């Protein structure tokens, strides 16, 4: 599956019979079973991963075992139905959102063609309304009078193994991007429903390895890549060596330094994986440029929170490290890097779960004196806000012509866009550091932005076909600006985006590069005492310097 | 089946009321059922809303549909991404009275390339708006029957609604609009493949039911010409808890009032509760200020702590010291134990 060709996949998206292309399935949706075959599911969690998490959160991850989604025996515990139903009841009592979303849908269909998974697969169960109905039907059967009395007529059905299979298949074909929620007249947020469904699936030991292993790494080593402290530091030193050969400036960032003013937390992929490392070089150049008193931490070296793809408890545990480390190091406030889910968790959950952060100070830019009132309680500032403020106050020496070899567009990452409202800051930064900036079509940006198609722990190789389909709406909009404005660079502020959009544009829009906004900032910064720059941060020749 | 069953159910209700009222059970259909239905409606509605309210809102999760409150020189979208209570009220007013989210609706197409295209699609918004507002107008107009004297705003509304003065008695525009809107919503449900596929009997039933209510109401007013004085006597009697059935009210009236009773009973147990739910949706009715103001989760477990730094350092101390990373506890002379806490 991972070897499919662009042409073949393109033809099947546009012509294969699907609800998207106008072919209506002959059976009602509840009569179409979920069938697992190689390429359409994420691999189950390894038993040792389940055991690891169960040690600190007993019962939340079910029995560890080897099981195969393609088999008809998932080795579920005997009372699995009871566990699911009780789990659902518990969550209905804990979350008003879930109760409201179970009751209020009128099936108007406004969400139907908003989901990138539906647009790319045409599978009816990828319409947010039906994804939710997979759970709603069980809710009606167990918890509503109408469902109990009228049964199928009221849209109720029993929890069966077939339903569980559907849950596993379709709640892992949702990246919790919330695009459907924008269009729903009641704000029904499928992300909430998916999060609950995943919690329930984990209760009976149905989880995927690509989520549980990074989560285990984050817990133990501090970051999802499993990098040990010395490796992190060493790798950052490589990045500094590259910076030195490009700019002639020697940067030596500090690690775990007590008494620093600001703790930096960024997605760990930015320290290790292309193209995130160039974003990280951008961070380093920026901090050096303004003489910031900062430290990185090896213990809290991950922004991304893989716990948020499993359950509230693990999300909270992983997130708690940020404040714990800020307290231990005695910093004044925290600056967060370009990361999507990190910011969703930070913005919507962190203070509630792990606050109050009363040991920190109100964030204030040491350069401009700007007080970040919008972060008064969490004491965490987004790097893009911070940079925009610096540019606004003229604190950066910028030469945007250094990015002249880049014709840039901007991808609003779902989480900063639809869970925070961070829309104009990155655009302001971009317009100041590049000379050629072009927006994608209006129905595909800002709050209507399309997901990369591989978020929430779905950026795994075994479902490449699905990922490329789900990312098609995004890629298509990139193709549009490429055709129209010759755009060659897709910038974003999310580490998962940087990883998955790279694969996506290589497939659908070859010749496009993906970068963090900070890479473009770093490229444009005129550093004190630097040598004449001949190449960008990727060692790509600058315009006029092609040799 | 999904369409047929609810259709038959509504026909059945009509037959029940027709037969029941003509075999001397007028009081049952005219007095007992309406009271019972209203009781179930009010009780069920409250029960449902209280049930929702009982579950806490542990996290602040608004869907942000515009620029957030950020730096002072960045213009906030106060209505789509409010950070204050007045902003939230503004957002909710737009949502509840103008169906703001539906107004955004687009329709997507896929064609060879593969390419995707998104077009504006506002007809669901329009049909829904027509339907809900005409329903509201008709509901308010009915106060004329229950209140004595008739409130001034009902008279004004009635005048405006019959403004075109077509026919005698004047045809209300809202009557025509609601019939049209229901028909359009129904057609949309069966003609759009996506919407047809997701529809359940529970989606067609209220459409048929409300359609039948509207039609019987109109038949009474424009065709069978019932005795309004007798109906008003009953309605005022119902409202003042002294109901009397004075004279013959006609079969159509009993069908109409029985269908309305059914709608009231069905309401709290169905998707029609979106009437209450729209006010309570946590993605819409919360201010986006969770970084600014701390929000409390009643079931937050303060004992749930992270993997501690101490045990982290215990595991990696040697590497950290070698790499020149500061540690809290220096290496002992002997090899340290590297145990997971």
PDB file of C-alpha atoms in Angstrom, chain A residues 236-482:
ATOM      1  CA  UNK A 236      21.967  20.584  19.166  1.00  0.00           C
ATOM      2  CA  UNK A 237      25.738  21.057  18.974  1.00  0.00           C
ATOM      3  CA  UNK A 238      25.701  19.694  15.406  1.00  0.00           C
ATOM      4  CA  UNK A 239      23.046  22.242  14.554  1.00  0.00           C
ATOM      5  CA  UNK A 240      25.234  24.956  16.112  1.00  0.00           C
ATOM      6  CA  UNK A 241      28.193  23.768  14.023  1.00  0.00           C
ATOM      7  CA  UNK A 242      26.065  24.120  10.911  1.00  0.00           C
ATOM      8  CA  UNK A 243      24.976  27.573  11.995  1.00  0.00           C
ATOM      9  CA  UNK A 244      28.611  28.503  12.465  1.00  0.00           C
ATOM     10  CA  UNK A 245      29.629  27.341   9.023  1.00  0.00           C
ATOM     11  CA  UNK A 246      26.704  29.192   7.438  1.00  0.00           C
ATOM     12  CA  UNK A 247      26.868  32.435   9.410  1.00  0.00           C
ATOM     13  CA  UNK A 248      30.192  32.428  11.183  1.00  0.00           C
ATOM     14  CA  UNK A 249      28.395  32.862  14.488  1.00  0.00           C
ATOM     15  CA  UNK A 250      29.114  30.466  17.352  1.00  0.00           C
ATOM     16  CA  UNK A 251      26.091  29.706  19.483  1.00  0.00           C
ATOM     17  CA  UNK A 252      26.232  27.670  22.699  1.00  0.00           C
ATOM     18  CA  UNK A 253      22.760  27.108  24.103  1.00  0.00           C
ATOM     19  CA  UNK A 254      22.430  26.058  27.718  1.00  0.00           C
ATOM     20  CA  UNK A 255      20.663  22.960  29.026  1.00  0.00           C
ATOM     21  CA  UNK A 256      18.912  22.472  32.368  1.00  0.00           C
ATOM     22  CA  UNK A 257      20.383  25.755  33.598  1.00  0.00           C
ATOM     23  CA  UNK A 258      18.922  26.981  36.861  1.00  0.00           C
ATOM     24  CA  UNK A 259      18.158  30.654  37.088  1.00  0.00           C
ATOM     25  CA  UNK A 260      17.711  31.270  33.372  1.00  0.00           C
ATOM     26  CA  UNK A 261      14.970  33.784  32.671  1.00  0.00           C
ATOM     27  CA  UNK A 262      13.057  31.721  30.158  1.00  0.00           C
ATOM     28  CA  UNK A 263      12.567  27.991  29.637  1.00  0.00           C
ATOM     29  CA  UNK A 264      12.223  26.982  25.995  1.00  0.00           C
ATOM     30  CA  UNK A 265      10.065  23.989  25.185  1.00  0.00           C
ATOM     31  CA  UNK A 266       9.837  22.933  21.585  1.00  0.00           C
ATOM     32  CA  UNK A 267       8.854  19.754  19.764  1.00  0.00           C
ATOM     33  CA  UNK A 268      11.752  17.336  20.094  1.00  0.00           C
ATOM     34  CA  UNK A 269      11.592  16.515  16.403  1.00  0.00           C
ATOM     35  CA  UNK A 270      12.984  19.995  15.831  1.00  0.00           C
ATOM     36  CA  UNK A 271      16.249  18.901  17.416  1.00  0.00           C
ATOM     37  CA  UNK A 272      16.557  15.761  15.404  1.00  0.00           C
ATOM     38  CA  UNK A 273      14.557  15.345  12.232  1.00  0.00           C
ATOM     39  CA  UNK A 274      14.509  17.161   8.920  1.00  0.00           C
ATOM     40  CA  UNK A 275      13.060  19.642   8.236  1.00  0.00           C
ATOM     41  CA  UNK A 276      12.423  20.488  11.889  1.00  0.00           C
ATOM     42  CA  UNK A 277      16.132  20.942  12.572  1.00  0.00           C
ATOM     43  CA  UNK A 278      16.160  23.994  10.331  1.00  0.00           C
ATOM     44  CA  UNK A 279      13.302  25.436  12.356  1.00  0.00           C
ATOM     45  CA  UNK A 280      15.386  24.793  15.456  1.00  0.00           C
ATOM     46  CA  UNK A 281      18.344  26.582  13.884  1.00  0.00           C
ATOM     47  CA  UNK A 282      15.957  29.480  13.395  1.00  0.00           C
ATOM     48  CA  UNK A 283      15.095  29.442  17.113  1.00  0.00           C
ATOM     49  CA  UNK A 284      18.785  29.420  18.032  1.00  0.00           C
ATOM     50  CA  UNK A 285      19.631  32.304  15.728  1.00  0.00           C
ATOM     51  CA  UNK A 286      16.707  34.351  17.002  1.00  0.00           C
ATOM     52  CA  UNK A 287      17.586  33.856  20.672  1.00  0.00           C
ATOM     53  CA  UNK A 288      21.236  34.652  19.977  1.00  0.00           C
ATOM     54  CA  UNK A 289      20.254  37.710  17.948  1.00  0.00           C
ATOM     55  CA  UNK A 290      18.307  39.256  20.799  1.00  0.00           C
ATOM     56  CA  UNK A 291      20.596  37.999  23.563  1.00  0.00           C
ATOM     57  CA  UNK A 292      17.855  36.090  25.355  1.00  0.00           C
ATOM     58  CA  UNK A 293      18.599  34.537  28.747  1.00  0.00           C
ATOM     59  CA  UNK A 294      17.159  31.088  28.102  1.00  0.00           C
ATOM     60  CA  UNK A 295      17.665  27.412  28.695  1.00  0.00           C
ATOM     61  CA  UNK A 296      16.486  24.215  27.094  1.00  0.00           C
ATOM     62  CA  UNK A 297      15.633  21.255  29.278  1.00  0.00           C
ATOM     63  CA  UNK A 298      16.426  17.615  28.646  1.00  0.00           C
ATOM     64  CA  UNK A 299      13.759  16.487  31.109  1.00  0.00           C
ATOM     65  CA  UNK A 300      10.999  18.570  29.548  1.00  0.00           C
ATOM     66  CA  UNK A 301      12.284  18.298  26.011  1.00  0.00           C
ATOM     67  CA  UNK A 302       9.001  17.580  24.272  1.00  0.00           C
ATOM     68  CA  UNK A 303       6.254  19.946  23.316  1.00  0.00           C
ATOM     69  CA  UNK A 304       4.062  17.410  21.549  1.00  0.00           C
ATOM     70  CA  UNK A 305       1.815  15.481  23.884  1.00  0.00           C
ATOM     71  CA  UNK A 306       1.154  11.945  22.709  1.00  0.00           C
ATOM     72  CA  UNK A 307      -0.820  11.382  25.875  1.00  0.00           C
ATOM     73  CA  UNK A 308      -3.571  13.564  24.442  1.00  0.00           C
ATOM     74  CA  UNK A 309      -4.138  10.858  21.817  1.00  0.00           C
ATOM     75  CA  UNK A 310      -4.840   8.277  24.542  1.00  0.00           C
ATOM     76  CA  UNK A 311      -6.560   9.640  27.619  1.00  0.00           C
ATOM     77  CA  UNK A 312      -6.787  12.625  29.931  1.00  0.00           C
ATOM     78  CA  UNK A 313      -4.634  11.054  32.591  1.00  0.00           C
ATOM     79  CA  UNK A 314      -1.641  10.390  30.390  1.00  0.00           C
ATOM     80  CA  UNK A 315      -2.043  13.790  28.766  1.00  0.00           C
ATOM     81  CA  UNK A 316      -1.918  15.388  32.166  1.00  0.00           C
ATOM     82  CA  UNK A 317       1.080  13.365  33.298  1.00  0.00           C
ATOM     83  CA  UNK A 318       3.157  14.234  30.259  1.00  0.00           C
ATOM     84  CA  UNK A 319       2.128  17.861  30.314  1.00  0.00           C
ATOM     85  CA  UNK A 320       2.951  18.217  34.011  1.00  0.00           C
ATOM     86  CA  UNK A 321       6.660  18.038  33.239  1.00  0.00           C
ATOM     87  CA  UNK A 322       6.654  21.516  31.782  1.00  0.00           C
ATOM     88  CA  UNK A 323       5.633  23.236  34.989  1.00  0.00           C
ATOM     89  CA  UNK A 324       7.628  20.835  37.148  1.00  0.00           C
ATOM     90  CA  UNK A 325      10.777  21.707  35.222  1.00  0.00           C
ATOM     91  CA  UNK A 326      10.056  25.440  35.145  1.00  0.00           C
ATOM     92  CA  UNK A 327       9.694  25.327  38.916  1.00  0.00           C
ATOM     93  CA  UNK A 328      12.857  23.296  39.423  1.00  0.00           C
ATOM     94  CA  UNK A 329      14.921  25.580  37.215  1.00  0.00           C
ATOM     95  CA  UNK A 330      13.393  28.728  38.709  1.00  0.00           C
ATOM     96  CA  UNK A 331      12.705  30.392  35.356  1.00  0.00           C
ATOM     97  CA  UNK A 332      10.359  33.357  35.085  1.00  0.00           C
ATOM     98  CA  UNK A 333       8.183  32.053  32.282  1.00  0.00           C
ATOM     99  CA  UNK A 334       8.050  29.548  29.431  1.00  0.00           C
ATOM    100  CA  UNK A 335       8.378  30.123  25.708  1.00  0.00           C
ATOM    101  CA  UNK A 336       6.863  27.394  23.542  1.00  0.00           C
ATOM    102  CA  UNK A 337       8.107  26.498  20.085  1.00  0.00           C
ATOM    103  CA  UNK A 338       6.305  25.728  16.858  1.00  0.00           C
ATOM    104  CA  UNK A 339       4.206  22.714  17.693  1.00  0.00           C
ATOM    105  CA  UNK A 340       0.560  21.924  17.083  1.00  0.00           C
ATOM    106  CA  UNK A 341      -0.819  19.554  19.685  1.00  0.00           C
ATOM    107  CA  UNK A 342       1.522  20.963  22.267  1.00  0.00           C
ATOM    108  CA  UNK A 343      -0.332  24.225  21.941  1.00  0.00           C
ATOM    109  CA  UNK A 344      -3.756  22.667  21.956  1.00  0.00           C
ATOM    110  CA  UNK A 345      -2.907  21.003  25.274  1.00  0.00           C
ATOM    111  CA  UNK A 346      -1.208  24.123  26.584  1.00  0.00           C
ATOM    112  CA  UNK A 347      -3.989  26.446  25.626  1.00  0.00           C
ATOM    113  CA  UNK A 348      -7.030  24.385  26.523  1.00  0.00           C
ATOM    114  CA  UNK A 349      -5.889  22.034  29.257  1.00  0.00           C
ATOM    115  CA  UNK A 350      -2.577  22.862  30.899  1.00  0.00           C
ATOM    116  CA  UNK A 351      -3.540  25.459  33.472  1.00  0.00           C
ATOM    117  CA  UNK A 352      -6.640  23.479  34.419  1.00  0.00           C
ATOM    118  CA  UNK A 353      -4.778  20.194  34.754  1.00  0.00           C
ATOM    119  CA  UNK A 354      -1.470  21.310  36.172  1.00  0.00           C
ATOM    120  CA  UNK A 355      -1.874  24.904  37.281  1.00  0.00           C
ATOM    121  CA  UNK A 356      -1.850  27.292  38.910  1.00  0.00           C
ATOM    122  CA  UNK A 357       1.556  28.364  37.710  1.00  0.00           C
ATOM    123  CA  UNK A 358       1.909  30.789  40.572  1.00  0.00           C
ATOM    124  CA  UNK A 359       5.640  30.145  40.863  1.00  0.00           C
ATOM    125  CA  UNK A 360       6.116  31.837  37.484  1.00  0.00           C
ATOM    126  CA  UNK A 361       5.947  35.513  36.607  1.00  0.00           C
ATOM    127  CA  UNK A 362       3.695  37.269  34.159  1.00  0.00           C
ATOM    128  CA  UNK A 363       5.463  36.809  30.803  1.00  0.00           C
ATOM    129  CA  UNK A 364       7.161  39.977  29.677  1.00  0.00           C
ATOM    130  CA  UNK A 365       9.391  40.333  26.674  1.00  0.00           C
ATOM    131  CA  UNK A 366      12.826  41.357  27.969  1.00  0.00           C
ATOM    132  CA  UNK A 367      13.444  43.205  24.691  1.00  0.00           C
ATOM    133  CA  UNK A 368      10.262  45.126  24.083  1.00  0.00           C
ATOM    134  CA  UNK A 369       8.735  45.199  27.541  1.00  0.00           C
ATOM    135  CA  UNK A 370       5.502  43.833  26.105  1.00  0.00           C
ATOM    136  CA  UNK A 371       3.494  42.046  28.757  1.00  0.00           C
ATOM    137  CA  UNK A 372       1.722  39.024  27.335  1.00  0.00           C
ATOM    138  CA  UNK A 373      -1.601  39.518  29.054  1.00  0.00           C
ATOM    139  CA  UNK A 374      -3.198  36.766  27.009  1.00  0.00           C
ATOM    140  CA  UNK A 375      -0.861  34.350  28.813  1.00  0.00           C
ATOM    141  CA  UNK A 376      -1.412  35.841  32.256  1.00  0.00           C
ATOM    142  CA  UNK A 377      -2.382  32.548  33.831  1.00  0.00           C
ATOM    143  CA  UNK A 378      -0.482  29.811  31.984  1.00  0.00           C
ATOM    144  CA  UNK A 379       2.660  31.958  31.778  1.00  0.00           C
ATOM    145  CA  UNK A 380       3.439  30.413  28.428  1.00  0.00           C
ATOM    146  CA  UNK A 381       4.009  32.432  25.297  1.00  0.00           C
ATOM    147  CA  UNK A 382       3.932  31.143  21.731  1.00  0.00           C
ATOM    148  CA  UNK A 383       7.151  31.743  19.865  1.00  0.00           C
ATOM    149  CA  UNK A 384       5.227  33.215  16.946  1.00  0.00           C
ATOM    150  CA  UNK A 385       3.571  35.790  19.210  1.00  0.00           C
ATOM    151  CA  UNK A 386       6.942  36.564  20.716  1.00  0.00           C
ATOM    152  CA  UNK A 387       8.604  36.976  17.311  1.00  0.00           C
ATOM    153  CA  UNK A 388       5.775  39.093  15.915  1.00  0.00           C
ATOM    154  CA  UNK A 389       6.133  41.430  18.873  1.00  0.00           C
ATOM    155  CA  UNK A 390       9.903  41.703  18.324  1.00  0.00           C
ATOM    156  CA  UNK A 391       9.436  42.563  14.660  1.00  0.00           C
ATOM    157  CA  UNK A 392       6.718  45.072  15.446  1.00  0.00           C
ATOM    158  CA  UNK A 393       9.054  46.891  17.819  1.00  0.00           C
ATOM    159  CA  UNK A 394      11.915  46.853  15.342  1.00  0.00           C
ATOM    160  CA  UNK A 395      14.110  44.683  17.520  1.00  0.00           C
ATOM    161  CA  UNK A 396      15.224  42.420  14.700  1.00  0.00           C
ATOM    162  CA  UNK A 397      17.595  43.229  11.869  1.00  0.00           C
ATOM    163  CA  UNK A 398      16.026  41.462   8.945  1.00  0.00           C
ATOM    164  CA  UNK A 399      17.012  41.016   5.343  1.00  0.00           C
ATOM    165  CA  UNK A 400      14.027  39.356   3.680  1.00  0.00           C
ATOM    166  CA  UNK A 401      15.865  39.135   0.370  1.00  0.00           C
ATOM    167  CA  UNK A 402      17.795  36.218   1.856  1.00  0.00           C
ATOM    168  CA  UNK A 403      14.568  34.272   1.386  1.00  0.00           C
ATOM    169  CA  UNK A 404      14.149  35.371  -2.208  1.00  0.00           C
ATOM    170  CA  UNK A 405      14.725  31.832  -3.412  1.00  0.00           C
ATOM    171  CA  UNK A 406      11.572  30.925  -1.523  1.00  0.00           C
ATOM    172  CA  UNK A 407       8.095  31.672  -2.713  1.00  0.00           C
ATOM    173  CA  UNK A 408       6.122  31.010   0.402  1.00  0.00           C
ATOM    174  CA  UNK A 409       2.633  30.042   1.415  1.00  0.00           C
ATOM    175  CA  UNK A 410       1.397  29.376   4.934  1.00  0.00           C
ATOM    176  CA  UNK A 411      -0.397  26.333   6.278  1.00  0.00           C
ATOM    177  CA  UNK A 412      -2.507  27.113   9.346  1.00  0.00           C
ATOM    178  CA  UNK A 413      -1.905  24.138  11.570  1.00  0.00           C
ATOM    179  CA  UNK A 414      -5.253  22.900  12.886  1.00  0.00           C
ATOM    180  CA  UNK A 415      -4.527  23.252  16.560  1.00  0.00           C
ATOM    181  CA  UNK A 416      -3.099  26.761  16.714  1.00  0.00           C
ATOM    182  CA  UNK A 417      -5.806  27.862  14.267  1.00  0.00           C
ATOM    183  CA  UNK A 418      -8.951  26.190  15.559  1.00  0.00           C
ATOM    184  CA  UNK A 419      -8.120  25.714  19.231  1.00  0.00           C
ATOM    185  CA  UNK A 420      -6.233  28.970  19.868  1.00  0.00           C
ATOM    186  CA  UNK A 421      -7.057  31.494  17.182  1.00  0.00           C
ATOM    187  CA  UNK A 422      -3.423  32.099  16.262  1.00  0.00           C
ATOM    188  CA  UNK A 423      -3.897  33.285  12.692  1.00  0.00           C
ATOM    189  CA  UNK A 424      -2.434  36.708  12.081  1.00  0.00           C
ATOM    190  CA  UNK A 425       0.821  36.455  14.057  1.00  0.00           C
ATOM    191  CA  UNK A 426       2.516  33.955  11.729  1.00  0.00           C
ATOM    192  CA  UNK A 427       1.336  35.921   8.708  1.00  0.00           C
ATOM    193  CA  UNK A 428       2.788  39.097  10.140  1.00  0.00           C
ATOM    194  CA  UNK A 429       6.111  37.381  10.766  1.00  0.00           C
ATOM    195  CA  UNK A 430       6.152  35.852   7.278  1.00  0.00           C
ATOM    196  CA  UNK A 431       5.354  39.101   5.518  1.00  0.00           C
ATOM    197  CA  UNK A 432       8.337  40.650   7.254  1.00  0.00           C
ATOM    198  CA  UNK A 433      10.880  37.948   6.543  1.00  0.00           C
ATOM    199  CA  UNK A 434      10.012  36.938   2.973  1.00  0.00           C
ATOM    200  CA  UNK A 435       9.377  38.997  -0.118  1.00  0.00           C
ATOM    201  CA  UNK A 436       7.049  36.549  -1.792  1.00  0.00           C
ATOM    202  CA  UNK A 437       4.075  35.400   0.247  1.00  0.00           C
ATOM    203  CA  UNK A 438       0.895  33.963  -1.235  1.00  0.00           C
ATOM    204  CA  UNK A 439      -2.219  32.713   0.511  1.00  0.00           C
ATOM    205  CA  UNK A 440      -3.892  29.465  -0.439  1.00  0.00           C
ATOM    206  CA  UNK A 441      -7.613  29.674  -1.405  1.00  0.00           C
ATOM    207  CA  UNK A 442      -9.849  31.092   1.298  1.00  0.00           C
ATOM    208  CA  UNK A 443     -11.819  27.926   2.067  1.00  0.00           C
ATOM    209  CA  UNK A 444      -8.578  26.140   2.916  1.00  0.00           C
ATOM    210  CA  UNK A 445      -6.894  28.571   5.314  1.00  0.00           C
ATOM    211  CA  UNK A 446      -7.366  30.176   8.714  1.00  0.00           C
ATOM    212  CA  UNK A 447     -10.267  28.537  10.589  1.00  0.00           C
ATOM    213  CA  UNK A 448     -11.156  26.569   7.469  1.00  0.00           C
ATOM    214  CA  UNK A 449      -7.651  25.161   7.207  1.00  0.00           C
ATOM    215  CA  UNK A 450      -7.131  21.552   6.183  1.00  0.00           C
ATOM    216  CA  UNK A 451      -5.265  19.070   8.318  1.00  0.00           C
ATOM    217  CA  UNK A 452      -2.009  17.522   7.135  1.00  0.00           C
ATOM    218  CA  UNK A 453      -3.963  14.266   7.302  1.00  0.00           C
ATOM    219  CA  UNK A 454      -1.571  12.521   9.670  1.00  0.00           C
ATOM    220  CA  UNK A 455      -1.969  14.175  13.067  1.00  0.00           C
ATOM    221  CA  UNK A 456      -2.905  12.576  16.407  1.00  0.00           C
ATOM    222  CA  UNK A 457      -0.400   9.778  16.038  1.00  0.00           C
ATOM    223  CA  UNK A 458      -1.365   8.720  12.523  1.00  0.00           C
ATOM    224  CA  UNK A 459       1.933   9.738  10.939  1.00  0.00           C
ATOM    225  CA  UNK A 460       3.019   6.150  10.674  1.00  0.00           C
ATOM    226  CA  UNK A 461       4.238   4.413   7.538  1.00  0.00           C
ATOM    227  CA  UNK A 462       1.814   1.489   7.533  1.00  0.00           C
ATOM    228  CA  UNK A 463      -1.135   3.694   6.532  1.00  0.00           C
ATOM    229  CA  UNK A 464       0.608   5.745   3.865  1.00  0.00           C
ATOM    230  CA  UNK A 465      -2.242   5.351   1.360  1.00  0.00           C
ATOM    231  CA  UNK A 466      -4.755   6.701   3.860  1.00  0.00           C
ATOM    232  CA  UNK A 467      -2.440   9.547   4.822  1.00  0.00           C
ATOM    233  CA  UNK A 468      -2.004  10.669   1.244  1.00  0.00           C
ATOM    234  CA  UNK A 469      -5.742  10.567   0.672  1.00  0.00           C
ATOM    235  CA  UNK A 470      -6.459  12.474   3.862  1.00  0.00           C
ATOM    236  CA  UNK A 471      -3.822  15.062   3.029  1.00  0.00           C
ATOM    237  CA  UNK A 472      -5.134  15.608  -0.497  1.00  0.00           C
ATOM    238  CA  UNK A 473      -7.247  18.686   0.329  1.00  0.00           C
ATOM    239  CA  UNK A 474      -4.178  20.354   1.834  1.00  0.00           C
ATOM    240  CA  UNK A 475      -1.899  19.279  -1.010  1.00  0.00           C
ATOM    241  CA  UNK A 476      -4.443  20.393  -3.569  1.00  0.00           C
ATOM    242  CA  UNK A 477      -4.495  23.917  -2.178  1.00  0.00           C
ATOM    243  CA  UNK A 478      -0.687  23.951  -2.282  1.00  0.00           C
ATOM    244  CA  UNK A 479      -0.824  22.817  -5.905  1.00  0.00           C
ATOM    245  CA  UNK A 480      -3.152  25.731  -6.590  1.00  0.00           C
ATOM    246  CA  UNK A 481      -0.698  28.365  -5.351  1.00  0.00           C
ATOM    247  CA  UNK A 482       2.167  26.530  -6.994  1.00  0.00           C
TER     248      UNK A 482
END
